[in-house]
Amino acid sequence: MPAIAVKPGIYWIGVNDRTTDLFEGLWPISHEGVSYNSYLVLDEKKALIDMAAGHHATGLLEQIQDLVEPTELDYIVVNHMEPDHTGALVLLRSLAPQAELVVSAKAKAMMSDFYGITEGLRVVNDGDTLSLGSHTLSFYMAPFVHWPETMVTYAPEQKVLFSCDAFGGYGAMRGDIFDDQHADLDYYIQESLRYYVNIVARFSGPVLRAIDKLKDVEIEVVAPSHGLLWRRDPGQIIELYRQWATYASEAPKPGVTLVYGSMYGNTERMMNAVAEGVTQAGVPLAVFDAARTHPSYILPALWTQSGVIVGAPTYEVSLFPPVAQAIETAVHKRIMNRKAAYFGSYGWSKGALRGLEQLTEPLKWEWLDTLEFAGATTKENLHQGEAFGERFAQNLLQGQ
Ligand code: FEO
């Protein structure tokens, strides 16, 4: 995509990545893709803000050269050191050795660790400014959003916030870059939520502190380094991030995430009965087959809903492994203080429930109910399953 003007003198020069299957080597994006948004601010002095992954360095270079030669760059602002934004630095540094790298104090050490760069660094602190002519860049430290060295950059005259990972999302650009150009904004919001829970959620406290720090900053465009730019309603994505961050410490809305696995269909048949019960109570329900759904797609539901029902058979005296993997990811992301229930079948030994309780112990989930059954489903235990689901859902409604 060619460069796109964000404001006078400020250009988006990002690149789309539609070939990486796993973001961070972990999170699937093969269908959605991702963008690495870079920005050029062209004035008496010229600044590049954030870059791209190393395997897209030549694409970024072409974008830069559409507007300016690398030898004309005065500054490269590095809001965040993670290589999806700095991988291209290896090439750019060789073509623009004159450009000063504008970094936070913590990024200075990391610049040496990652790229062996120790010279040509300009360290900035909270509130520092850099005049480019009629454009100014102001820097706000945003530690642990989501690495310790992260900062955001603000252009006060044009009221543009270059927020890097903050307020970002998955989803490659589809020929345009702004929120007001998309009829299906819900897709990008859902992918922003998935990105938030996958990448940022563990650091929700720092996210809230960063949002609070920026509360008096007048913002006309939120320009993150992944996903859409928000200019029709820049407060929308900030408010969404604030809301998502609160779910780390406050109960989210009533809703059930039903994560299940089944070897021969018995636990799946029970899942359908449990789901019927939940739905009859009028509570939103999201159902995931853990053996066929990457945890990346399950985490957003777990993060934003107050109840979890786990359905899994006992497998070799413990929890069915695909379900265990999904729950382990929830443990890593610290999805705390949910209400929970378990159901599942067993053959020659129980063990799934014990394995599940051990696994989730750090999350302090409140276990409300269990329904274990030997072998196959029956008319009778399916009725029990339906009542189990309805009872759990009603408990969620009563607790809101
Ligand atoms: Fe988009 Fe934390 O890097």
CSV table of C-alpha atoms and ligand atoms in Angstrom, one decimal:
chain,number,residue,atom,x,y,z
A,1,MET,CA,0.0,0.0,0.0
A,2,PRO,CA,1.3,3.5,-0.8
A,3,ALA,CA,2.0,6.1,1.9
A,4,ILE,CA,-1.2,7.7,3.3
A,5,ALA,CA,-1.4,11.1,4.8
A,6,VAL,CA,-2.6,11.0,8.4
A,7,LYS,CA,-2.3,14.8,9.0
A,8,PRO,CA,-0.3,17.4,7.2
A,9,GLY,CA,3.3,16.3,7.3
A,10,ILE,CA,2.5,13.0,8.9
A,11,TYR,CA,2.3,9.8,6.8
A,12,TRP,CA,1.4,6.2,7.5
A,13,ILE,CA,4.0,4.0,5.7
A,14,GLY,CA,3.2,0.7,7.2
A,15,VAL,CA,3.5,-2.8,5.7
A,16,ASN,CA,1.0,-5.7,5.7
A,17,ASP,CA,2.1,-9.1,6.8
A,18,ARG,CA,-0.1,-11.8,5.3
A,19,THR,CA,2.4,-14.6,5.3
A,20,THR,CA,3.4,-15.0,9.0
A,21,ASP,CA,1.3,-17.9,10.4
A,22,LEU,CA,2.1,-17.3,14.1
A,23,PHE,CA,2.6,-13.9,15.6
A,24,GLU,CA,5.3,-14.0,18.3
A,25,GLY,CA,5.8,-17.6,17.1
A,26,LEU,CA,2.7,-18.4,19.0
A,27,TRP,CA,-0.6,-16.7,18.0
A,28,PRO,CA,-2.3,-17.7,14.8
A,29,ILE,CA,-2.8,-14.9,12.2
A,30,SER,CA,-2.7,-16.9,9.0
A,31,HIS,CA,-6.3,-15.8,8.1
A,32,GLU,CA,-6.2,-12.4,9.6
A,33,GLY,CA,-2.7,-11.1,9.0
A,34,VAL,CA,-1.3,-8.1,10.8
A,35,SER,CA,0.1,-4.7,9.9
A,36,TYR,CA,3.3,-3.1,11.1
A,37,ASN,CA,2.4,0.6,11.1
A,38,SER,CA,5.3,3.0,10.7
A,39,TYR,CA,5.0,6.7,10.4
A,40,LEU,CA,7.1,9.5,8.8
A,41,VAL,CA,6.9,13.0,10.1
A,42,LEU,CA,8.4,15.3,7.4
A,43,ASP,CA,9.4,18.8,8.4
A,44,GLU,CA,12.7,20.7,8.7
A,45,LYS,CA,13.8,17.6,10.5
A,46,LYS,CA,12.5,14.2,9.4
A,47,ALA,CA,11.6,11.4,11.8
A,48,LEU,CA,10.6,7.8,11.3
A,49,ILE,CA,8.4,6.4,14.1
A,50,ASP,CA,8.6,2.7,14.6
A,51,MET,CA,9.5,0.2,12.0
A,52,ALA,CA,8.6,-3.4,11.0
A,53,ALA,CA,9.7,-7.0,11.4
A,54,GLY,CA,13.0,-7.9,9.8
A,55,HIS,CA,11.4,-10.0,7.1
A,56,HIS,CA,9.5,-6.9,5.9
A,57,ALA,CA,12.5,-4.6,6.0
A,58,THR,CA,12.7,-4.2,2.3
A,59,GLY,CA,8.9,-3.5,2.1
A,60,LEU,CA,9.3,-0.8,4.7
A,61,LEU,CA,12.3,0.7,2.9
A,62,GLU,CA,10.3,1.0,-0.3
A,63,GLN,CA,7.6,2.8,1.7
A,64,ILE,CA,10.1,5.2,3.1
A,65,GLN,CA,11.7,5.8,-0.3
A,66,ASP,CA,8.4,6.8,-1.7
A,67,LEU,CA,8.6,10.0,0.4
A,68,VAL,CA,12.2,10.5,1.5
A,69,GLU,CA,15.7,8.9,1.1
A,70,PRO,CA,16.9,7.1,4.3
A,71,THR,CA,20.0,9.4,4.2
A,72,GLU,CA,17.6,12.3,4.9
A,73,LEU,CA,16.2,10.9,8.1
A,74,ASP,CA,17.3,12.8,11.3
A,75,TYR,CA,15.6,10.6,13.8
A,76,ILE,CA,14.2,7.1,14.2
A,77,VAL,CA,11.9,6.9,17.2
A,78,VAL,CA,11.8,3.5,18.8
A,79,ASN,CA,8.7,3.3,21.0
A,80,HIS,CA,9.2,-0.4,21.7
A,81,MET,CA,12.1,-2.8,21.2
A,82,GLU,CA,10.2,-6.0,20.3
A,83,PRO,CA,11.5,-7.2,16.9
A,84,ASP,CA,8.2,-7.0,15.1
A,85,HIS,CA,9.0,-3.2,15.2
A,86,THR,CA,12.7,-3.2,15.3
A,87,GLY,CA,13.8,-6.1,13.0
A,88,ALA,CA,14.0,-3.7,10.1
A,89,LEU,CA,16.5,-1.6,12.0
A,90,VAL,CA,19.4,-3.7,10.9
A,91,LEU,CA,18.9,-2.7,7.3
A,92,LEU,CA,17.8,0.8,8.0
A,93,ARG,CA,20.8,1.5,10.3
A,94,SER,CA,23.1,0.6,7.4
A,95,LEU,CA,21.3,3.0,5.0
A,96,ALA,CA,20.7,5.8,7.5
A,97,PRO,CA,23.7,5.8,9.9
A,98,GLN,CA,23.2,9.5,10.5
A,99,ALA,CA,19.7,9.1,12.0
A,100,GLU,CA,19.7,9.3,15.8
A,101,LEU,CA,17.7,6.5,17.5
A,102,VAL,CA,15.3,8.1,20.0
A,103,VAL,CA,14.7,5.6,22.8
A,104,SER,CA,13.7,5.3,26.4
A,105,ALA,CA,16.4,4.7,29.0
A,106,LYS,CA,15.5,1.0,29.3
A,107,ALA,CA,15.5,0.6,25.5
A,108,LYS,CA,19.1,1.9,25.4
A,109,ALA,CA,20.4,-1.3,27.1
A,110,MET,CA,18.1,-3.5,25.0
A,111,MET,CA,19.4,-1.8,21.8
A,112,SER,CA,22.8,-3.2,22.7
A,113,ASP,CA,21.4,-6.6,23.6
A,114,PHE,CA,19.3,-7.1,20.5
A,115,TYR,CA,21.4,-5.3,17.8
A,116,GLY,CA,24.8,-4.4,19.3
A,117,ILE,CA,24.0,-0.7,18.9
A,118,THR,CA,25.6,1.5,21.5
A,119,GLU,CA,26.2,4.8,19.6
A,120,GLY,CA,23.8,7.3,18.0
A,121,LEU,CA,21.2,7.0,20.7
A,122,ARG,CA,19.2,9.9,22.1
A,123,VAL,CA,17.6,8.8,25.4
A,124,VAL,CA,14.3,10.6,26.2
A,125,ASN,CA,12.4,10.8,29.5
A,126,ASP,CA,8.8,11.4,30.4
A,127,GLY,CA,7.7,14.8,29.1
A,128,ASP,CA,10.8,15.4,26.9
A,129,THR,CA,10.1,17.0,23.5
A,130,LEU,CA,11.8,17.1,20.2
A,131,SER,CA,11.2,19.9,17.7
A,132,LEU,CA,11.1,19.0,14.0
A,133,GLY,CA,10.1,22.5,12.9
A,134,SER,CA,6.4,23.0,12.9
A,135,HIS,CA,5.9,19.5,14.3
A,136,THR,CA,6.9,18.5,17.8
A,137,LEU,CA,7.3,15.0,19.2
A,138,SER,CA,6.5,14.6,22.9
A,139,PHE,CA,7.4,11.4,24.8
A,140,TYR,CA,5.4,9.6,27.5
A,141,MET,CA,6.9,6.6,29.2
A,142,ALA,CA,4.4,3.7,29.2
A,143,PRO,CA,6.4,1.0,31.1
A,144,PHE,CA,5.1,-2.6,30.6
A,145,VAL,CA,2.7,-1.8,27.9
A,146,HIS,CA,3.8,-4.5,27.4
A,147,TRP,CA,7.6,-4.5,27.8
A,148,PRO,CA,9.5,-2.5,30.4
A,149,GLU,CA,11.0,0.0,27.9
A,150,THR,CA,7.8,1.0,26.1
A,151,MET,CA,6.9,4.6,25.5
A,152,VAL,CA,4.4,6.4,23.3
A,153,THR,CA,5.0,9.5,21.1
A,154,TYR,CA,2.6,12.4,20.7
A,155,ALA,CA,2.5,15.1,18.1
A,156,PRO,CA,0.8,18.0,19.9
A,157,GLU,CA,0.2,20.4,17.0
A,158,GLN,CA,-1.6,17.6,15.0
A,159,LYS,CA,-2.9,15.8,18.1
A,160,VAL,CA,-1.7,12.4,16.9
A,161,LEU,CA,-0.8,9.7,19.4
A,162,PHE,CA,1.7,7.1,18.1
A,163,SER,CA,0.9,4.4,20.6
A,164,CYS,CA,2.8,1.4,19.2
A,165,ASP,CA,1.4,-1.8,20.7
A,166,ALA,CA,-1.1,0.0,22.9
A,167,PHE,CA,-4.6,0.3,21.2
A,168,GLY,CA,-3.4,-2.1,18.4
A,169,GLY,CA,-5.0,-5.1,16.9
A,170,TYR,CA,-4.6,-8.0,14.5
A,171,GLY,CA,-5.9,-7.8,11.0
A,172,ALA,CA,-4.0,-6.6,8.0
A,173,MET,CA,-5.1,-3.4,6.3
A,174,ARG,CA,-7.5,-3.9,3.5
A,175,GLY,CA,-6.5,-1.0,1.3
A,176,ASP,CA,-7.3,1.7,3.8
A,177,ILE,CA,-6.2,2.4,7.3
A,178,PHE,CA,-8.8,4.5,9.2
A,179,ASP,CA,-11.7,3.3,11.4
A,180,ASP,CA,-14.1,5.5,9.4
A,181,GLN,CA,-13.4,3.7,6.2
A,182,HIS,CA,-14.6,0.3,7.5
A,183,ALA,CA,-18.2,-0.9,7.4
A,184,ASP,CA,-17.2,-4.0,9.4
A,185,LEU,CA,-15.5,-2.2,12.3
A,186,ASP,CA,-16.7,-5.0,14.6
A,187,TYR,CA,-14.2,-7.4,12.9
A,188,TYR,CA,-11.3,-5.1,13.8
A,189,ILE,CA,-12.6,-4.6,17.3
A,190,GLN,CA,-12.8,-8.3,17.8
A,191,GLU,CA,-9.3,-8.7,16.5
A,192,SER,CA,-8.1,-5.9,18.8
A,193,LEU,CA,-9.6,-7.8,21.7
A,194,ARG,CA,-7.9,-11.0,20.6
A,195,TYR,CA,-4.7,-9.1,20.3
A,196,TYR,CA,-5.2,-7.5,23.7
A,197,VAL,CA,-5.8,-10.8,25.5
A,198,ASN,CA,-3.0,-12.6,23.6
A,199,ILE,CA,-0.3,-9.9,23.9
A,200,VAL,CA,-1.1,-7.2,26.5
A,201,ALA,CA,-3.6,-8.5,29.0
A,202,ARG,CA,-1.2,-9.8,31.6
A,203,PHE,CA,-0.1,-6.2,31.9
A,204,SER,CA,-3.5,-4.7,32.4
A,205,GLY,CA,-2.4,-2.7,35.5
A,206,PRO,CA,0.2,-0.8,33.4
A,207,VAL,CA,-2.4,-0.3,30.6
A,208,LEU,CA,-4.7,1.5,33.1
A,209,ARG,CA,-1.8,3.6,34.4
A,210,ALA,CA,-0.8,4.6,30.8
A,211,ILE,CA,-4.4,5.5,30.0
A,212,ASP,CA,-4.6,7.6,33.1
A,213,LYS,CA,-1.4,9.3,32.3
A,214,LEU,CA,-2.8,10.3,28.9
A,215,LYS,CA,-6.2,11.4,30.1
A,216,ASP,CA,-5.5,15.1,29.6
A,217,VAL,CA,-3.8,14.7,26.3
A,218,GLU,CA,-6.1,15.8,23.4
A,219,ILE,CA,-6.1,13.1,20.8
A,220,GLU,CA,-7.5,13.4,17.3
A,221,VAL,CA,-5.9,10.3,15.9
A,222,VAL,CA,-4.8,7.2,17.7
A,223,ALA,CA,-2.1,5.7,15.4
A,224,PRO,CA,-0.9,2.4,16.8
A,225,SER,CA,1.7,0.1,15.2
A,226,HIS,CA,-0.7,-2.7,14.5
A,227,GLY,CA,-4.2,-2.4,13.0
A,228,LEU,CA,-6.5,0.4,12.2
A,229,LEU,CA,-5.9,4.1,13.0
A,230,TRP,CA,-8.7,5.6,15.0
A,231,ARG,CA,-9.8,9.1,14.0
A,232,ARG,CA,-13.6,9.1,13.7
A,233,ASP,CA,-13.8,8.3,17.4
A,234,PRO,CA,-10.3,8.0,18.9
A,235,GLY,CA,-11.8,7.6,22.3
A,236,GLN,CA,-13.5,4.4,21.3
A,237,ILE,CA,-10.4,2.2,21.2
A,238,ILE,CA,-9.0,3.8,24.3
A,239,GLU,CA,-12.2,3.1,26.1
A,240,LEU,CA,-12.3,-0.5,24.9
A,241,TYR,CA,-8.7,-1.0,26.1
A,242,ARG,CA,-9.7,0.5,29.5
A,243,GLN,CA,-12.7,-1.7,29.7
A,244,TRP,CA,-10.7,-4.9,28.8
A,245,ALA,CA,-8.0,-3.9,31.3
A,246,THR,CA,-10.5,-3.7,34.1
A,247,TYR,CA,-11.4,-7.4,33.6
A,248,ALA,CA,-8.1,-8.3,35.2
A,249,SER,CA,-9.3,-7.2,38.6
A,250,GLU,CA,-13.1,-6.7,38.3
A,251,ALA,CA,-15.7,-9.2,37.4
A,252,PRO,CA,-16.6,-9.1,33.7
A,253,LYS,CA,-20.2,-9.3,32.3
A,254,PRO,CA,-22.3,-12.4,33.0
A,255,GLY,CA,-21.6,-15.0,30.3
A,256,VAL,CA,-20.3,-18.5,30.0
A,257,THR,CA,-17.3,-19.8,28.1
A,258,LEU,CA,-17.7,-23.5,27.7
A,259,VAL,CA,-14.4,-25.1,26.8
A,260,TYR,CA,-14.7,-28.8,26.1
A,261,GLY,CA,-13.0,-31.8,24.5
A,262,SER,CA,-14.3,-35.2,23.8
A,263,MET,CA,-12.6,-38.4,22.7
A,264,TYR,CA,-15.6,-40.6,21.6
A,265,GLY,CA,-18.6,-38.1,21.8
A,266,ASN,CA,-19.8,-38.8,25.3
A,267,THR,CA,-18.5,-35.5,26.8
A,268,GLU,CA,-19.7,-33.7,23.7
A,269,ARG,CA,-23.2,-35.0,24.0
A,270,MET,CA,-23.2,-33.8,27.6
A,271,MET,CA,-21.8,-30.5,26.4
A,272,ASN,CA,-24.9,-30.0,24.2
A,273,ALA,CA,-27.2,-30.7,27.2
A,274,VAL,CA,-25.2,-28.3,29.4
A,275,ALA,CA,-25.3,-25.6,26.7
A,276,GLU,CA,-29.0,-26.0,26.4
A,277,GLY,CA,-29.4,-25.3,30.1
A,278,VAL,CA,-27.2,-22.2,30.0
A,279,THR,CA,-29.1,-20.8,27.0
A,280,GLN,CA,-32.4,-21.5,28.7
A,281,ALA,CA,-31.3,-19.2,31.5
A,282,GLY,CA,-30.7,-16.5,29.0
A,283,VAL,CA,-27.0,-16.1,29.6
A,284,PRO,CA,-24.6,-15.5,26.6
A,285,LEU,CA,-22.7,-18.7,25.8
A,286,ALA,CA,-19.5,-19.2,23.7
A,287,VAL,CA,-18.6,-22.9,23.0
A,288,PHE,CA,-15.1,-24.0,22.0
A,289,ASP,CA,-13.8,-27.5,21.1
A,290,ALA,CA,-10.3,-27.2,22.6
A,291,ALA,CA,-8.9,-29.9,20.4
A,292,ARG,CA,-9.8,-27.9,17.3
A,293,THR,CA,-9.5,-24.3,18.5
A,294,HIS,CA,-6.2,-22.5,19.2
A,295,PRO,CA,-6.3,-20.9,22.7
A,296,SER,CA,-5.7,-17.6,21.0
A,297,TYR,CA,-9.4,-17.6,20.0
A,298,ILE,CA,-10.7,-19.0,23.3
A,299,LEU,CA,-8.9,-16.4,25.5
A,300,PRO,CA,-11.1,-13.4,24.5
A,301,ALA,CA,-14.2,-15.2,25.7
A,302,LEU,CA,-12.6,-16.3,28.9
A,303,TRP,CA,-11.3,-12.7,29.5
A,304,THR,CA,-14.7,-11.0,29.0
A,305,GLN,CA,-17.1,-13.4,30.6
A,306,SER,CA,-17.7,-14.2,34.2
A,307,GLY,CA,-18.3,-17.9,34.0
A,308,VAL,CA,-16.3,-20.9,32.8
A,309,ILE,CA,-17.6,-24.4,32.3
A,310,VAL,CA,-15.0,-27.0,31.5
A,311,GLY,CA,-16.1,-30.2,29.9
A,312,ALA,CA,-13.4,-32.9,29.5
A,313,PRO,CA,-13.0,-36.6,29.9
A,314,THR,CA,-10.4,-38.2,32.1
A,315,TYR,CA,-7.4,-39.1,30.0
A,316,GLU,CA,-4.8,-41.3,31.6
A,317,VAL,CA,-5.9,-40.4,35.1
A,318,SER,CA,-5.8,-36.7,34.3
A,319,LEU,CA,-7.3,-33.9,32.3
A,320,PHE,CA,-7.8,-34.4,28.6
A,321,PRO,CA,-4.7,-32.7,27.1
A,322,PRO,CA,-6.2,-30.2,24.6
A,323,VAL,CA,-8.5,-28.8,27.4
A,324,ALA,CA,-5.5,-28.7,29.7
A,325,GLN,CA,-3.6,-26.7,27.1
A,326,ALA,CA,-6.3,-24.1,26.8
A,327,ILE,CA,-6.6,-23.7,30.6
A,328,GLU,CA,-2.8,-23.5,30.9
A,329,THR,CA,-2.9,-20.5,28.6
A,330,ALA,CA,-5.6,-18.9,30.8
A,331,VAL,CA,-3.3,-19.5,33.8
A,332,HIS,CA,-0.4,-17.8,32.0
A,333,LYS,CA,-2.7,-14.8,31.2
A,334,ARG,CA,-3.9,-14.7,34.8
A,335,ILE,CA,-7.6,-14.9,34.0
A,336,MET,CA,-8.5,-14.7,37.7
A,337,ASN,CA,-11.6,-15.0,39.9
A,338,ARG,CA,-14.1,-16.6,37.5
A,339,LYS,CA,-16.9,-18.8,38.6
A,340,ALA,CA,-16.4,-22.3,37.2
A,341,ALA,CA,-18.0,-25.7,36.9
A,342,TYR,CA,-16.7,-29.0,35.5
A,343,PHE,CA,-18.4,-31.9,33.7
A,344,GLY,CA,-17.0,-34.9,31.9
A,345,SER,CA,-17.0,-38.7,31.4
A,346,TYR,CA,-14.5,-41.2,32.6
A,347,GLY,CA,-13.8,-44.8,31.8
A,348,TRP,CA,-11.7,-46.8,34.1
A,349,SER,CA,-10.6,-44.0,36.4
A,350,LYS,CA,-11.5,-40.5,37.4
A,351,GLY,CA,-8.8,-37.8,37.5
A,352,ALA,CA,-9.8,-35.0,35.2
A,353,LEU,CA,-11.4,-32.9,37.9
A,354,ARG,CA,-8.4,-33.2,40.2
A,355,GLY,CA,-6.0,-32.3,37.4
A,356,LEU,CA,-8.2,-29.3,36.5
A,357,GLU,CA,-8.3,-28.1,40.1
A,358,GLN,CA,-4.6,-28.3,40.5
A,359,LEU,CA,-4.0,-26.5,37.2
A,360,THR,CA,-6.4,-23.6,38.0
A,361,GLU,CA,-5.3,-23.2,41.7
A,362,PRO,CA,-3.4,-19.9,41.0
A,363,LEU,CA,-6.5,-18.4,39.3
A,364,LYS,CA,-8.7,-18.7,42.4
A,365,TRP,CA,-11.7,-19.8,40.4
A,366,GLU,CA,-14.8,-20.5,42.5
A,367,TRP,CA,-15.9,-24.0,41.7
A,368,LEU,CA,-19.7,-24.1,41.9
A,369,ASP,CA,-20.6,-27.5,40.5
A,370,THR,CA,-19.3,-30.8,39.1
A,371,LEU,CA,-21.0,-33.5,37.0
A,372,GLU,CA,-18.9,-36.6,36.4
A,373,PHE,CA,-20.4,-39.7,34.8
A,374,ALA,CA,-19.0,-43.1,33.9
A,375,GLY,CA,-19.0,-44.1,30.3
A,376,ALA,CA,-21.8,-43.0,28.1
A,377,THR,CA,-24.6,-40.5,28.4
A,378,THR,CA,-28.1,-41.6,29.3
A,379,LYS,CA,-31.4,-39.9,29.1
A,380,GLU,CA,-31.2,-39.4,32.9
A,381,ASN,CA,-27.7,-37.9,33.1
A,382,LEU,CA,-28.4,-35.6,30.1
A,383,HIS,CA,-31.3,-34.1,32.1
A,384,GLN,CA,-28.9,-33.6,34.9
A,385,GLY,CA,-26.5,-31.9,32.5
A,386,GLU,CA,-29.2,-29.5,31.3
A,387,ALA,CA,-30.1,-28.7,34.9
A,388,PHE,CA,-26.4,-28.3,35.7
A,389,GLY,CA,-26.0,-25.7,33.0
A,390,GLU,CA,-29.1,-23.8,33.9
A,391,ARG,CA,-28.2,-23.8,37.6
A,392,PHE,CA,-24.7,-22.4,36.8
A,393,ALA,CA,-26.0,-19.7,34.5
A,394,GLN,CA,-28.6,-18.6,37.1
A,395,ASN,CA,-25.9,-18.4,39.7
A,396,LEU,CA,-24.0,-16.0,37.4
A,397,LEU,CA,-27.1,-13.8,37.0
A,398,GLN,CA,-27.6,-13.7,40.7
A,399,GLY,CA,-24.0,-12.7,41.3
A,400,GLN,CA,-23.9,-9.7,38.9
B,1,FEO,FE1,4.1,-5.3,18.3
B,1,FEO,FE2,5.2,-5.9,21.5
B,1,FEO,O1,5.4,-5.7,19.6
